[in-house]
Amino acid sequence: MLFIDNTGITDASINLAIEEFALKNLPMDESYLLFYINSPSIIIGKHQNTIEEINQEYVKEHNIQVVRRLSGGGAVYHDLGNLNFSFITKDDGQSFHNFLKFTQPVIDYLQSMGVNAELSGRNDLQVGEQKISGNAQFSTRGRMFSHGTLMFDLNLDDVQASLNVNPEKFKSKSTKSVRSRVANIKELLGNPDLTIEQFREGLLRSIFGMEAAEVPQYKLTTDDWVRINEISKEHYQNWDWNYGLSPKSNVKHTRKFPAGLVDIRMDIEDSVIREIKIYGDFFGVGDVADVEDALRGKRYEEAEVRQALADLDLKHYFGRIEPEDFIGLVFLEE
């Protein structure tokens, strides 16, 4: 494994571009580790409706950058107290959805420091009932990354104020707000003098089993940086990618499954699905546009919807969700 040094960049639109560049362009006879720290920003999951996930007034007032990532999952707040890690590797057909494989090195380091972290639920690292890390994955053309946050010294008030979290997320939890559910690693360590840079270096040493100065690296070339900046402008600085437009809809059905939250918006006219958009924080390999295309223009009746979906493996698009459950959501009675 080689370490990629992002040279201290804190612009989320560049850091996500580095990750995408590495995923799609670097030789996959090696795997890679990328660390990055972002200035205040909200990172939106691939399938989420940005406008509904953020407190727009607060975000604008506090100059918080909003960037959509490639992976699924939920929206997260980043600032200079949050360390992000990304493992970039071949997709061997066994690793997607295996969050433990990629978080175990992080768990080992945290436990060595006295923080009793463990993987909980789909994709979180928790200490007791409090979340300290969220993780997500993306796969394309035989390659994948598994990336996550580490809330070291995050401004938790900004987390609470900048995000609008769907109440469905808390239905199975005793907590009722983001602020009460998350914790900072620095507080759990009880070491007020430890900096995020020191924490980062310790994690790097732990993962590679050697001093940070000895860690093998892939050094980004001048040509690499040219392409990274192109990706950033094309993708992560692009309003259409980060926000997009929500189509007209007169039906909204939302339910939380083991695979995550699925939110279906449909514009139904004369009993025909004229338009459909699927949002959520689920993790899937396939592009949900395939599911939308299969249903668009079909009659809004169970037999036709069932037939339209018959040739699609819904687990490929949503993760752990059964066809009957998805069809039940399409026709959910509020």
CSV table of C-alpha atoms in Angstrom, one decimal:
chain,number,residue,atom,x,y,z
A,1,MET,CA,0.0,0.0,0.0
A,2,LEU,CA,1.2,3.5,-0.8
A,3,PHE,CA,0.3,6.7,1.0
A,4,ILE,CA,-0.9,9.7,-1.1
A,5,ASP,CA,0.0,13.1,0.4
A,6,ASN,CA,-2.6,15.7,-0.4
A,7,THR,CA,0.0,18.5,0.5
A,8,GLY,CA,-2.2,20.0,3.3
A,9,ILE,CA,-5.1,21.0,1.0
A,10,THR,CA,-8.3,21.8,2.9
A,11,ASP,CA,-10.6,22.5,-0.1
A,12,ALA,CA,-13.2,19.7,-0.2
A,13,SER,CA,-13.7,20.1,-3.9
A,14,ILE,CA,-10.0,19.4,-4.5
A,15,ASN,CA,-9.7,16.6,-1.9
A,16,LEU,CA,-12.6,14.7,-3.4
A,17,ALA,CA,-11.1,15.2,-6.8
A,18,ILE,CA,-7.8,13.7,-5.6
A,19,GLU,CA,-9.7,10.7,-4.4
A,20,GLU,CA,-11.6,10.3,-7.7
A,21,PHE,CA,-8.4,10.7,-9.7
A,22,ALA,CA,-6.6,8.0,-7.7
A,23,LEU,CA,-9.5,5.6,-7.9
A,24,LYS,CA,-9.9,5.9,-11.7
A,25,ASN,CA,-6.3,6.5,-12.8
A,26,LEU,CA,-3.6,5.0,-10.5
A,27,PRO,CA,-2.3,1.5,-11.2
A,28,MET,CA,-4.4,-1.1,-9.3
A,29,ASP,CA,-1.5,-3.4,-8.7
A,30,GLU,CA,-1.1,-1.3,-5.6
A,31,SER,CA,-3.6,-0.1,-3.0
A,32,TYR,CA,-3.5,3.5,-1.7
A,33,LEU,CA,-4.3,5.4,1.5
A,34,LEU,CA,-5.3,9.0,1.4
A,35,PHE,CA,-5.8,11.4,4.3
A,36,TYR,CA,-7.4,14.8,4.1
A,37,ILE,CA,-8.8,17.5,6.3
A,38,ASN,CA,-11.5,19.9,4.9
A,39,SER,CA,-12.3,23.4,5.9
A,40,PRO,CA,-16.0,23.9,7.0
A,41,SER,CA,-18.0,21.9,4.5
A,42,ILE,CA,-21.0,19.6,4.1
A,43,ILE,CA,-20.3,16.5,2.1
A,44,ILE,CA,-23.6,15.2,0.6
A,45,GLY,CA,-24.2,11.5,-0.2
A,46,LYS,CA,-24.5,10.6,-3.9
A,47,HIS,CA,-28.2,9.9,-3.8
A,48,GLN,CA,-29.3,12.7,-1.5
A,49,ASN,CA,-31.5,15.8,-2.1
A,50,THR,CA,-29.0,18.5,-1.2
A,51,ILE,CA,-31.6,21.3,-0.6
A,52,GLU,CA,-33.4,19.1,2.0
A,53,GLU,CA,-30.2,17.9,3.8
A,54,ILE,CA,-28.8,21.3,4.7
A,55,ASN,CA,-29.9,24.4,6.6
A,56,GLN,CA,-29.4,26.7,3.7
A,57,GLU,CA,-29.6,30.0,5.7
A,58,TYR,CA,-26.9,28.7,8.2
A,59,VAL,CA,-24.7,27.3,5.5
A,60,LYS,CA,-24.8,30.6,3.5
A,61,GLU,CA,-24.3,32.8,6.6
A,62,HIS,CA,-21.2,30.7,7.8
A,63,ASN,CA,-19.7,30.3,4.3
A,64,ILE,CA,-19.9,26.5,4.5
A,65,GLN,CA,-18.9,24.7,1.3
A,66,VAL,CA,-21.4,22.1,0.0
A,67,VAL,CA,-19.9,19.3,-2.1
A,68,ARG,CA,-21.5,16.0,-3.3
A,69,ARG,CA,-19.3,12.9,-3.1
A,70,LEU,CA,-19.4,9.8,-5.3
A,71,SER,CA,-20.4,7.4,-2.5
A,72,GLY,CA,-23.8,6.8,-1.0
A,73,GLY,CA,-24.7,7.3,2.7
A,74,GLY,CA,-25.7,10.4,4.5
A,75,ALA,CA,-24.6,14.0,4.6
A,76,VAL,CA,-21.8,14.8,7.0
A,77,TYR,CA,-20.3,18.0,8.3
A,78,HIS,CA,-16.5,18.5,8.0
A,79,ASP,CA,-14.2,21.1,9.5
A,80,LEU,CA,-10.5,21.4,10.4
A,81,GLY,CA,-11.1,19.1,13.4
A,82,ASN,CA,-12.2,16.2,11.3
A,83,LEU,CA,-9.7,13.7,9.8
A,84,ASN,CA,-10.9,11.8,6.7
A,85,PHE,CA,-9.3,8.6,5.5
A,86,SER,CA,-9.8,6.7,2.2
A,87,PHE,CA,-8.6,3.2,1.3
A,88,ILE,CA,-8.4,2.9,-2.6
A,89,THR,CA,-8.1,-0.6,-3.9
A,90,LYS,CA,-9.3,-3.3,-6.4
A,91,ASP,CA,-12.9,-4.3,-6.0
A,92,ASP,CA,-12.4,-8.1,-5.5
A,93,GLY,CA,-16.1,-8.8,-5.4
A,94,GLN,CA,-16.0,-9.5,-1.6
A,95,SER,CA,-15.1,-6.1,-0.1
A,96,PHE,CA,-18.0,-3.8,-1.0
A,97,HIS,CA,-20.2,-3.5,2.0
A,98,ASN,CA,-17.5,-5.0,4.2
A,99,PHE,CA,-16.8,-2.0,6.3
A,100,LEU,CA,-15.0,-3.9,9.0
A,101,LYS,CA,-12.2,-4.8,6.5
A,102,PHE,CA,-11.4,-1.1,6.0
A,103,THR,CA,-12.2,0.3,9.5
A,104,GLN,CA,-10.4,-2.4,11.5
A,105,PRO,CA,-7.0,-0.6,11.2
A,106,VAL,CA,-8.6,2.5,12.5
A,107,ILE,CA,-10.3,0.7,15.3
A,108,ASP,CA,-7.0,-1.0,16.3
A,109,TYR,CA,-5.3,2.4,16.5
A,110,LEU,CA,-8.1,4.0,18.5
A,111,GLN,CA,-8.2,1.0,20.9
A,112,SER,CA,-4.5,1.2,21.4
A,113,MET,CA,-5.1,4.8,22.6
A,114,GLY,CA,-7.8,3.7,25.0
A,115,VAL,CA,-10.8,4.6,22.9
A,116,ASN,CA,-13.1,1.6,22.9
A,117,ALA,CA,-14.3,2.0,19.3
A,118,GLU,CA,-16.3,-0.6,17.4
A,119,LEU,CA,-18.1,-0.9,14.1
A,120,SER,CA,-21.9,-0.5,14.7
A,121,GLY,CA,-24.9,-0.7,12.5
A,122,ARG,CA,-24.2,-0.4,8.8
A,123,ASN,CA,-21.2,1.9,8.7
A,124,ASP,CA,-20.5,3.8,11.9
A,125,LEU,CA,-17.7,3.6,14.4
A,126,GLN,CA,-19.1,4.2,17.9
A,127,VAL,CA,-18.0,4.4,21.5
A,128,GLY,CA,-20.9,3.2,23.4
A,129,GLU,CA,-24.0,4.9,22.0
A,130,GLN,CA,-21.9,7.8,20.5
A,131,LYS,CA,-20.8,8.0,16.9
A,132,ILE,CA,-17.2,9.0,16.2
A,133,SER,CA,-17.0,8.0,12.5
A,134,GLY,CA,-19.2,7.5,9.5
A,135,ASN,CA,-18.1,5.4,6.5
A,136,ALA,CA,-19.1,5.0,2.9
A,137,GLN,CA,-18.0,3.2,-0.2
A,138,PHE,CA,-18.0,3.5,-4.0
A,139,SER,CA,-17.2,1.0,-6.7
A,140,THR,CA,-16.6,1.4,-10.5
A,141,ARG,CA,-14.9,-0.8,-13.2
A,142,GLY,CA,-13.3,-3.2,-10.8
A,143,ARG,CA,-12.0,-0.5,-8.4
A,144,MET,CA,-13.4,0.8,-5.2
A,145,PHE,CA,-12.7,3.1,-2.2
A,146,SER,CA,-13.9,2.9,1.3
A,147,HIS,CA,-13.7,6.2,3.1
A,148,GLY,CA,-14.6,7.6,6.5
A,149,THR,CA,-14.6,10.5,8.9
A,150,LEU,CA,-12.9,10.7,12.2
A,151,MET,CA,-14.4,13.3,14.4
A,152,PHE,CA,-11.4,14.4,16.4
A,153,ASP,CA,-12.2,17.9,17.5
A,154,LEU,CA,-15.2,18.8,15.3
A,155,ASN,CA,-17.4,21.9,16.1
A,156,LEU,CA,-20.5,19.9,17.2
A,157,ASP,CA,-22.7,23.0,17.3
A,158,ASP,CA,-22.1,23.5,13.6
A,159,VAL,CA,-22.9,19.9,13.0
A,160,GLN,CA,-26.3,20.3,14.6
A,161,ALA,CA,-27.0,23.7,13.0
A,162,SER,CA,-25.9,23.1,9.5
A,163,LEU,CA,-27.7,19.7,8.8
A,164,ASN,CA,-31.3,18.9,8.4
A,165,VAL,CA,-31.6,15.2,9.4
A,166,ASN,CA,-34.7,13.2,8.5
A,167,PRO,CA,-36.5,12.1,11.7
A,168,GLU,CA,-36.7,8.6,10.2
A,169,LYS,CA,-33.1,8.2,11.1
A,170,PHE,CA,-33.8,8.4,14.8
A,171,LYS,CA,-36.8,6.1,14.9
A,172,SER,CA,-34.8,3.1,16.0
A,173,LYS,CA,-32.5,5.1,18.3
A,174,SER,CA,-32.9,6.6,21.8
A,175,THR,CA,-31.3,9.8,20.7
A,176,LYS,CA,-33.3,12.5,19.0
A,177,SER,CA,-30.6,14.8,17.5
A,178,VAL,CA,-27.3,14.7,15.8
A,179,ARG,CA,-25.7,16.7,18.6
A,180,SER,CA,-26.6,14.1,21.2
A,181,ARG,CA,-25.5,11.2,19.1
A,182,VAL,CA,-21.9,12.2,18.2
A,183,ALA,CA,-18.7,12.6,20.2
A,184,ASN,CA,-15.2,13.9,19.6
A,185,ILE,CA,-12.3,11.5,19.9
A,186,LYS,CA,-10.2,14.2,21.6
A,187,GLU,CA,-12.6,14.4,24.5
A,188,LEU,CA,-12.7,10.6,24.8
A,189,LEU,CA,-8.9,10.6,24.9
A,190,GLY,CA,-8.8,13.1,27.7
A,191,ASN,CA,-5.7,14.7,26.2
A,192,PRO,CA,-6.4,18.4,25.5
A,193,ASP,CA,-2.9,19.0,24.2
A,194,LEU,CA,-3.1,16.4,21.4
A,195,THR,CA,-3.4,18.0,17.9
A,196,ILE,CA,-5.2,16.6,14.9
A,197,GLU,CA,-1.8,16.6,13.1
A,198,GLN,CA,-0.3,14.4,15.9
A,199,PHE,CA,-3.4,12.2,15.8
A,200,ARG,CA,-3.0,11.9,12.0
A,201,GLU,CA,0.7,11.0,12.2
A,202,GLY,CA,0.0,8.3,14.9
A,203,LEU,CA,-2.7,6.7,12.7
A,204,LEU,CA,-0.4,6.7,9.7
A,205,ARG,CA,2.3,5.0,11.8
A,206,SER,CA,-0.2,2.5,13.1
A,207,ILE,CA,-1.6,1.5,9.7
A,208,PHE,CA,1.8,1.1,8.0
A,209,GLY,CA,3.7,-0.2,11.1
A,210,MET,CA,6.6,2.2,10.7
A,211,GLU,CA,7.6,5.8,11.3
A,212,ALA,CA,5.7,8.3,9.2
A,213,ALA,CA,8.9,9.4,7.4
A,214,GLU,CA,9.4,5.8,6.2
A,215,VAL,CA,5.9,5.3,4.8
A,216,PRO,CA,6.0,4.4,1.1
A,217,GLN,CA,4.3,7.1,-1.0
A,218,TYR,CA,2.8,7.7,-4.4
A,219,LYS,CA,3.8,11.3,-5.2
A,220,LEU,CA,1.3,13.1,-7.4
A,221,THR,CA,2.9,14.5,-10.5
A,222,THR,CA,2.4,17.8,-12.3
A,223,ASP,CA,0.2,16.0,-14.8
A,224,ASP,CA,-1.8,14.4,-12.0
A,225,TRP,CA,-2.5,17.8,-10.5
A,226,VAL,CA,-3.7,19.2,-13.8
A,227,ARG,CA,-6.2,16.3,-14.1
A,228,ILE,CA,-7.2,16.7,-10.4
A,229,ASN,CA,-8.0,20.3,-10.9
A,230,GLU,CA,-10.0,19.5,-14.1
A,231,ILE,CA,-12.0,16.9,-12.2
A,232,SER,CA,-12.7,19.4,-9.4
A,233,LYS,CA,-14.0,22.0,-11.8
A,234,GLU,CA,-16.0,19.5,-13.8
A,235,HIS,CA,-17.5,17.7,-10.8
A,236,TYR,CA,-17.1,19.1,-7.3
A,237,GLN,CA,-17.3,22.8,-8.2
A,238,ASN,CA,-20.3,22.2,-10.4
A,239,TRP,CA,-23.6,23.4,-9.1
A,240,ASP,CA,-25.6,20.8,-11.1
A,241,TRP,CA,-23.6,18.0,-9.5
A,242,ASN,CA,-23.6,19.4,-5.9
A,243,TYR,CA,-27.3,20.5,-5.9
A,244,GLY,CA,-29.1,19.5,-9.0
A,245,LEU,CA,-32.8,20.1,-9.6
A,246,SER,CA,-35.6,18.2,-8.0
A,247,PRO,CA,-38.3,17.2,-10.5
A,248,LYS,CA,-41.9,18.1,-9.9
A,249,SER,CA,-43.6,15.4,-7.7
A,250,ASN,CA,-47.0,14.9,-6.2
A,251,VAL,CA,-46.2,11.7,-4.3
A,252,LYS,CA,-43.5,11.2,-1.7
A,253,HIS,CA,-42.8,7.9,0.0
A,254,THR,CA,-40.0,7.4,2.5
A,255,ARG,CA,-39.0,4.4,4.6
A,256,LYS,CA,-35.9,3.4,6.5
A,257,PHE,CA,-34.7,-0.1,5.6
A,258,PRO,CA,-31.6,-2.1,6.8
A,259,ALA,CA,-29.9,-0.8,3.6
A,260,GLY,CA,-30.7,2.8,4.6
A,261,LEU,CA,-33.2,5.5,4.0
A,262,VAL,CA,-35.0,5.3,0.6
A,263,ASP,CA,-37.1,8.3,-0.5
A,264,ILE,CA,-39.1,8.0,-3.7
A,265,ARG,CA,-40.6,11.1,-5.4
A,266,MET,CA,-43.1,10.6,-8.2
A,267,ASP,CA,-45.1,12.8,-10.4
A,268,ILE,CA,-48.2,10.7,-11.2
A,269,GLU,CA,-50.7,12.0,-13.8
A,270,ASP,CA,-53.6,10.0,-15.2
A,271,SER,CA,-52.3,7.0,-13.2
A,272,VAL,CA,-49.0,7.1,-15.1
A,273,ILE,CA,-45.6,7.7,-13.5
A,274,ARG,CA,-44.6,10.7,-15.5
A,275,GLU,CA,-41.4,11.4,-13.5
A,276,ILE,CA,-39.6,9.7,-10.7
A,277,LYS,CA,-36.5,10.4,-8.6
A,278,ILE,CA,-35.0,8.2,-5.9
A,279,TYR,CA,-33.1,9.8,-3.0
A,280,GLY,CA,-31.6,8.2,0.1
A,281,ASP,CA,-28.5,7.3,2.1
A,282,PHE,CA,-28.3,3.7,0.9
A,283,PHE,CA,-25.1,2.1,-0.5
A,284,GLY,CA,-25.4,0.5,-3.9
A,285,VAL,CA,-23.1,-0.4,-6.8
A,286,GLY,CA,-25.5,0.3,-9.6
A,287,ASP,CA,-26.8,3.7,-10.7
A,288,VAL,CA,-30.4,4.2,-9.4
A,289,ALA,CA,-31.1,6.0,-12.7
A,290,ASP,CA,-31.6,2.5,-14.1
A,291,VAL,CA,-34.5,1.9,-11.6
A,292,GLU,CA,-35.9,5.3,-12.4
A,293,ASP,CA,-35.8,4.7,-16.1
A,294,ALA,CA,-37.5,1.3,-15.7
A,295,LEU,CA,-40.5,2.9,-13.9
A,296,ARG,CA,-40.8,6.2,-15.8
A,297,GLY,CA,-43.8,6.1,-18.1
A,298,LYS,CA,-45.3,3.0,-16.5
A,299,ARG,CA,-48.8,2.8,-15.2
A,300,TYR,CA,-49.0,3.3,-11.4
A,301,GLU,CA,-50.3,-0.1,-10.7
A,302,GLU,CA,-48.6,-3.0,-8.9
A,303,ALA,CA,-48.6,-5.5,-11.8
A,304,GLU,CA,-46.9,-3.1,-14.2
A,305,VAL,CA,-44.4,-1.8,-11.7
A,306,ARG,CA,-43.5,-5.4,-10.7
A,307,GLN,CA,-43.0,-6.4,-14.3
A,308,ALA,CA,-40.9,-3.3,-15.0
A,309,LEU,CA,-38.6,-4.2,-12.1
A,310,ALA,CA,-38.5,-8.0,-12.8
A,311,ASP,CA,-35.1,-7.9,-14.6
A,312,LEU,CA,-33.4,-5.6,-12.1
A,313,ASP,CA,-31.4,-6.9,-9.1
A,314,LEU,CA,-32.5,-4.2,-6.6
A,315,LYS,CA,-29.8,-5.3,-4.1
A,316,HIS,CA,-27.3,-4.1,-6.8
A,317,TYR,CA,-28.7,-0.6,-6.5
A,318,PHE,CA,-29.7,-0.3,-2.9
A,319,GLY,CA,-27.9,-3.0,-0.9
A,320,ARG,CA,-30.0,-5.1,1.5
A,321,ILE,CA,-33.6,-4.5,0.3
A,322,GLU,CA,-36.0,-7.1,-0.9
A,323,PRO,CA,-38.1,-6.5,-4.1
A,324,GLU,CA,-41.3,-6.8,-2.1
A,325,ASP,CA,-40.2,-4.1,0.3
A,326,PHE,CA,-39.3,-1.8,-2.5
A,327,ILE,CA,-42.6,-2.3,-4.3
A,328,GLY,CA,-44.4,-1.8,-1.0
A,329,LEU,CA,-42.7,1.5,-0.7
A,330,VAL,CA,-43.7,2.6,-4.2
A,331,PHE,CA,-47.4,2.0,-3.2
A,332,LEU,CA,-47.0,3.0,0.5
A,333,GLU,CA,-50.2,4.2,2.1
A,334,GLU,CA,-49.4,7.2,4.3
